[in-house]
PDB file of C-alpha atoms in Angstrom:
ATOM      1  CA  UNK O 154     289.839  45.193  62.072  1.00  0.00           C
ATOM      2  CA  UNK O 155     292.108  46.732  64.654  1.00  0.00           C
ATOM      3  CA  UNK O 156     295.087  44.703  65.672  1.00  0.00           C
ATOM      4  CA  UNK O 157     295.172  43.961  69.409  1.00  0.00           C
ATOM      5  CA  UNK O 158     298.610  44.588  70.571  1.00  0.00           C
ATOM      6  CA  UNK O 159     299.040  45.503  74.184  1.00  0.00           C
ATOM      7  CA  UNK O 160     298.472  43.959  77.607  1.00  0.00           C
ATOM      8  CA  UNK O 161     297.257  46.180  80.339  1.00  0.00           C
ATOM      9  CA  UNK O 162     300.700  46.140  81.928  1.00  0.00           C
ATOM     10  CA  UNK O 163     302.118  47.295  78.412  1.00  0.00           C
ATOM     11  CA  UNK O 164     299.296  49.922  77.951  1.00  0.00           C
ATOM     12  CA  UNK O 165     299.964  51.303  81.536  1.00  0.00           C
ATOM     13  CA  UNK O 166     303.558  51.576  80.775  1.00  0.00           C
ATOM     14  CA  UNK O 167     303.017  53.302  77.246  1.00  0.00           C
ATOM     15  CA  UNK O 168     300.575  55.790  78.467  1.00  0.00           C
ATOM     16  CA  UNK O 169     302.162  56.634  81.791  1.00  0.00           C
ATOM     17  CA  UNK O 170     298.974  55.772  83.817  1.00  0.00           C
ATOM     18  CA  UNK O 171     298.275  52.957  86.479  1.00  0.00           C
ATOM     19  CA  UNK O 172     296.562  49.766  85.578  1.00  0.00           C
ATOM     20  CA  UNK O 173     293.883  50.710  87.995  1.00  0.00           C
ATOM     21  CA  UNK O 174     293.338  53.906  86.032  1.00  0.00           C
ATOM     22  CA  UNK O 175     292.969  51.986  82.739  1.00  0.00           C
ATOM     23  CA  UNK O 176     290.391  49.677  84.548  1.00  0.00           C
ATOM     24  CA  UNK O 177     288.576  52.695  86.030  1.00  0.00           C
ATOM     25  CA  UNK O 178     288.266  54.647  82.834  1.00  0.00           C
ATOM     26  CA  UNK O 179     286.754  51.603  81.193  1.00  0.00           C
ATOM     27  CA  UNK O 180     284.390  50.907  84.064  1.00  0.00           C
ATOM     28  CA  UNK O 181     283.002  54.444  84.056  1.00  0.00           C
ATOM     29  CA  UNK O 182     282.805  54.716  80.242  1.00  0.00           C
ATOM     30  CA  UNK O 183     285.653  57.030  79.457  1.00  0.00           C
ATOM     31  CA  UNK O 184     287.091  54.237  77.465  1.00  0.00           C
ATOM     32  CA  UNK O 185     284.921  51.958  75.194  1.00  0.00           C
ATOM     33  CA  UNK O 186     285.005  48.317  76.341  1.00  0.00           C
ATOM     34  CA  UNK O 187     288.421  47.045  75.862  1.00  0.00           C
ATOM     35  CA  UNK O 188     288.666  43.962  73.691  1.00  0.00           C
ATOM     36  CA  UNK O 189     289.724  40.681  75.391  1.00  0.00           C
ATOM     37  CA  UNK O 190     292.095  37.947  74.340  1.00  0.00           C
ATOM     38  CA  UNK O 191     290.924  34.283  74.637  1.00  0.00           C
ATOM     39  CA  UNK O 192     291.932  34.079  77.906  1.00  0.00           C
ATOM     40  CA  UNK O 193     289.841  37.155  79.141  1.00  0.00           C
ATOM     41  CA  UNK O 194     292.777  39.590  79.614  1.00  0.00           C
ATOM     42  CA  UNK O 195     292.417  43.047  78.063  1.00  0.00           C
ATOM     43  CA  UNK O 196     294.030  43.773  74.856  1.00  0.00           C
ATOM     44  CA  UNK O 197     294.643  47.540  73.936  1.00  0.00           C
ATOM     45  CA  UNK O 198     295.261  48.820  70.453  1.00  0.00           C
ATOM     46  CA  UNK O 199     296.829  52.128  69.220  1.00  0.00           C
ATOM     47  CA  UNK O 200     293.264  53.709  69.176  1.00  0.00           C
ATOM     48  CA  UNK O 201     292.821  52.753  72.835  1.00  0.00           C
ATOM     49  CA  UNK O 202     296.273  54.217  73.723  1.00  0.00           C
ATOM     50  CA  UNK O 203     295.517  57.479  71.885  1.00  0.00           C
ATOM     51  CA  UNK O 204     292.300  57.826  73.868  1.00  0.00           C
ATOM     52  CA  UNK O 205     294.197  57.091  77.188  1.00  0.00           C
ATOM     53  CA  UNK O 206     296.696  59.859  76.234  1.00  0.00           C
ATOM     54  CA  UNK O 207     294.025  62.269  75.354  1.00  0.00           C
ATOM     55  CA  UNK O 208     292.071  61.742  78.492  1.00  0.00           C
ATOM     56  CA  UNK O 209     295.242  62.101  80.440  1.00  0.00           C
ATOM     57  CA  UNK O 210     295.805  65.429  78.983  1.00  0.00           C
ATOM     58  CA  UNK O 211     292.232  66.510  79.788  1.00  0.00           C
ATOM     59  CA  UNK O 212     292.676  65.363  83.321  1.00  0.00           C
ATOM     60  CA  UNK O 213     296.105  66.883  83.829  1.00  0.00           C
ATOM     61  CA  UNK O 214     294.635  70.280  82.609  1.00  0.00           C
ATOM     62  CA  UNK O 215     291.960  69.989  85.252  1.00  0.00           C
ATOM     63  CA  UNK O 216     288.938  68.847  83.303  1.00  0.00           C
ATOM     64  CA  UNK O 217     286.585  67.114  85.748  1.00  0.00           C
ATOM     65  CA  UNK O 218     285.667  63.295  85.163  1.00  0.00           C
ATOM     66  CA  UNK O 219     282.054  64.368  84.657  1.00  0.00           C
ATOM     67  CA  UNK O 220     282.944  66.853  81.726  1.00  0.00           C
ATOM     68  CA  UNK O 221     285.238  64.208  80.319  1.00  0.00           C
ATOM     69  CA  UNK O 222     282.467  61.868  80.312  1.00  0.00           C
ATOM     70  CA  UNK O 223     280.240  64.413  78.410  1.00  0.00           C
ATOM     71  CA  UNK O 224     282.983  64.885  75.667  1.00  0.00           C
ATOM     72  CA  UNK O 225     283.266  61.149  75.413  1.00  0.00           C
ATOM     73  CA  UNK O 226     279.550  60.811  75.010  1.00  0.00           C
ATOM     74  CA  UNK O 227     279.383  63.404  72.262  1.00  0.00           C
ATOM     75  CA  UNK O 228     282.210  61.738  70.410  1.00  0.00           C
ATOM     76  CA  UNK O 229     280.463  58.537  70.533  1.00  0.00           C
ATOM     77  CA  UNK O 230     277.395  60.212  68.954  1.00  0.00           C
ATOM     78  CA  UNK O 231     279.482  60.776  65.840  1.00  0.00           C
ATOM     79  CA  UNK O 232     280.139  63.897  63.433  1.00  0.00           C
ATOM     80  CA  UNK O 233     276.812  65.528  64.386  1.00  0.00           C
ATOM     81  CA  UNK O 234     278.420  66.563  67.741  1.00  0.00           C
ATOM     82  CA  UNK O 235     281.648  68.139  66.189  1.00  0.00           C
ATOM     83  CA  UNK O 236     280.446  71.690  66.964  1.00  0.00           C
ATOM     84  CA  UNK O 237     279.551  70.733  70.497  1.00  0.00           C
ATOM     85  CA  UNK O 238     282.857  69.002  71.169  1.00  0.00           C
ATOM     86  CA  UNK O 239     284.723  71.986  69.820  1.00  0.00           C
ATOM     87  CA  UNK O 240     282.833  74.237  72.061  1.00  0.00           C
ATOM     88  CA  UNK O 241     283.429  72.181  75.135  1.00  0.00           C
ATOM     89  CA  UNK O 242     287.151  71.986  74.212  1.00  0.00           C
ATOM     90  CA  UNK O 243     287.101  75.799  73.578  1.00  0.00           C
ATOM     91  CA  UNK O 244     285.607  76.351  77.095  1.00  0.00           C
ATOM     92  CA  UNK O 245     288.008  74.114  78.719  1.00  0.00           C
ATOM     93  CA  UNK O 246     291.053  75.898  76.963  1.00  0.00           C
ATOM     94  CA  UNK O 247     289.654  79.125  78.148  1.00  0.00           C
ATOM     95  CA  UNK O 248     289.661  78.011  81.719  1.00  0.00           C
ATOM     96  CA  UNK O 249     293.350  76.455  81.429  1.00  0.00           C
ATOM     97  CA  UNK O 250     294.479  79.844  79.886  1.00  0.00           C
ATOM     98  CA  UNK O 251     292.825  81.672  82.793  1.00  0.00           C
ATOM     99  CA  UNK O 252     294.687  79.421  85.293  1.00  0.00           C
ATOM    100  CA  UNK O 253     297.952  79.713  83.361  1.00  0.00           C
ATOM    101  CA  UNK O 254     297.724  83.559  83.586  1.00  0.00           C
ATOM    102  CA  UNK O 255     296.940  83.381  87.370  1.00  0.00           C
ATOM    103  CA  UNK O 256     300.016  81.082  87.729  1.00  0.00           C
ATOM    104  CA  UNK O 257     302.157  83.431  85.747  1.00  0.00           C
ATOM    105  CA  UNK O 258     301.139  86.477  88.117  1.00  0.00           C
ATOM    106  CA  UNK O 259     301.925  84.232  91.039  1.00  0.00           C
ATOM    107  CA  UNK O 260     305.229  83.145  89.692  1.00  0.00           C
ATOM    108  CA  UNK O 261     306.138  86.944  89.218  1.00  0.00           C
ATOM    109  CA  UNK O 262     305.261  87.540  92.870  1.00  0.00           C
ATOM    110  CA  UNK O 263     307.495  84.488  93.873  1.00  0.00           C
ATOM    111  CA  UNK O 264     310.258  85.746  91.554  1.00  0.00           C
ATOM    112  CA  UNK O 265     310.070  89.290  93.270  1.00  0.00           C
ATOM    113  CA  UNK O 266     310.266  87.590  96.579  1.00  0.00           C
ATOM    114  CA  UNK O 267     313.327  85.648  95.529  1.00  0.00           C
ATOM    115  CA  UNK O 268     314.950  88.775  94.151  1.00  0.00           C
ATOM    116  CA  UNK O 269     314.406  90.479  97.381  1.00  0.00           C
ATOM    117  CA  UNK O 270     315.967  87.820  99.339  1.00  0.00           C
ATOM    118  CA  UNK O 271     318.877  87.630  96.980  1.00  0.00           C
ATOM    119  CA  UNK O 272     319.294  91.418  97.284  1.00  0.00           C
ATOM    120  CA  UNK O 273     319.132  91.094 101.089  1.00  0.00           C
ATOM    121  CA  UNK O 274     321.813  88.571 101.202  1.00  0.00           C
ATOM    122  CA  UNK O 275     323.992  90.478  98.783  1.00  0.00           C
ATOM    123  CA  UNK O 276     323.600  93.589 100.593  1.00  0.00           C
ATOM    124  CA  UNK O 277     324.157  92.267 104.077  1.00  0.00           C
ATOM    125  CA  UNK O 278     321.274  94.259 105.441  1.00  0.00           C
ATOM    126  CA  UNK O 279     321.704  91.902 108.316  1.00  0.00           C
ATOM    127  CA  UNK O 280     324.629  89.493 109.218  1.00  0.00           C
ATOM    128  CA  UNK O 281     323.671  86.057 107.875  1.00  0.00           C
ATOM    129  CA  UNK O 282     325.446  84.203 110.635  1.00  0.00           C
ATOM    130  CA  UNK O 283     323.394  85.574 113.418  1.00  0.00           C
ATOM    131  CA  UNK O 284     319.669  86.273 113.960  1.00  0.00           C
ATOM    132  CA  UNK O 285     318.288  89.333 112.360  1.00  0.00           C
ATOM    133  CA  UNK O 286     317.504  92.085 114.849  1.00  0.00           C
ATOM    134  CA  UNK O 287     314.266  93.963 114.797  1.00  0.00           C
ATOM    135  CA  UNK O 288     315.936  96.968 113.318  1.00  0.00           C
ATOM    136  CA  UNK O 289     317.395  94.746 110.534  1.00  0.00           C
ATOM    137  CA  UNK O 290     314.108  93.223 109.743  1.00  0.00           C
ATOM    138  CA  UNK O 291     312.386  96.618 109.626  1.00  0.00           C
ATOM    139  CA  UNK O 292     315.162  97.740 107.154  1.00  0.00           C
ATOM    140  CA  UNK O 293     314.701  94.564 105.125  1.00  0.00           C
ATOM    141  CA  UNK O 294     310.975  95.017 104.906  1.00  0.00           C
ATOM    142  CA  UNK O 295     311.378  98.712 103.808  1.00  0.00           C
ATOM    143  CA  UNK O 296     313.814  97.664 101.197  1.00  0.00           C
ATOM    144  CA  UNK O 297     311.454  94.780 100.066  1.00  0.00           C
ATOM    145  CA  UNK O 298     308.540  97.270  99.837  1.00  0.00           C
ATOM    146  CA  UNK O 299     310.354  99.564  97.723  1.00  0.00           C
ATOM    147  CA  UNK O 300     311.610  96.715  95.629  1.00  0.00           C
ATOM    148  CA  UNK O 301     308.233  94.913  94.826  1.00  0.00           C
ATOM    149  CA  UNK O 302     306.006  97.904  95.696  1.00  0.00           C
ATOM    150  CA  UNK O 303     303.865  96.375  98.405  1.00  0.00           C
ATOM    151  CA  UNK O 304     303.649  95.022 101.958  1.00  0.00           C
ATOM    152  CA  UNK O 305     303.532  91.436 102.579  1.00  0.00           C
ATOM    153  CA  UNK O 306     305.226  88.581 104.096  1.00  0.00           C
TER     154      UNK O 306
END
């Protein structure tokens, strides 16, 4: 039998989620019904906390609640669903990898813009203590276009 170790306050602190989230996850079925102490208060064990941590990772990586519920439902059906669970996680991983690649491309564009502004500041294309004239703006834009190879803000 699992030892019941943690109050909801302790579980929230240990998993870095709110007490409301813990209650919500239990209410919608992401967590199995949490055992109760004699006074009716929830008592979480290490297995419960491990589930909360895993659900938090799924959520943080963008898995919708509905899909999380699908995963949990499969898990509760036992070993016969291992292939289905793996497939669900592989699909999710592919989506996370796609989003990461998109973020990397976006980060590259931001880095190029930062480098442009650094170059503009260092080359004194326009005086930094007075507003840029239309001509200095045009010069700066031309320099940026050469630097990052495209037109843009």
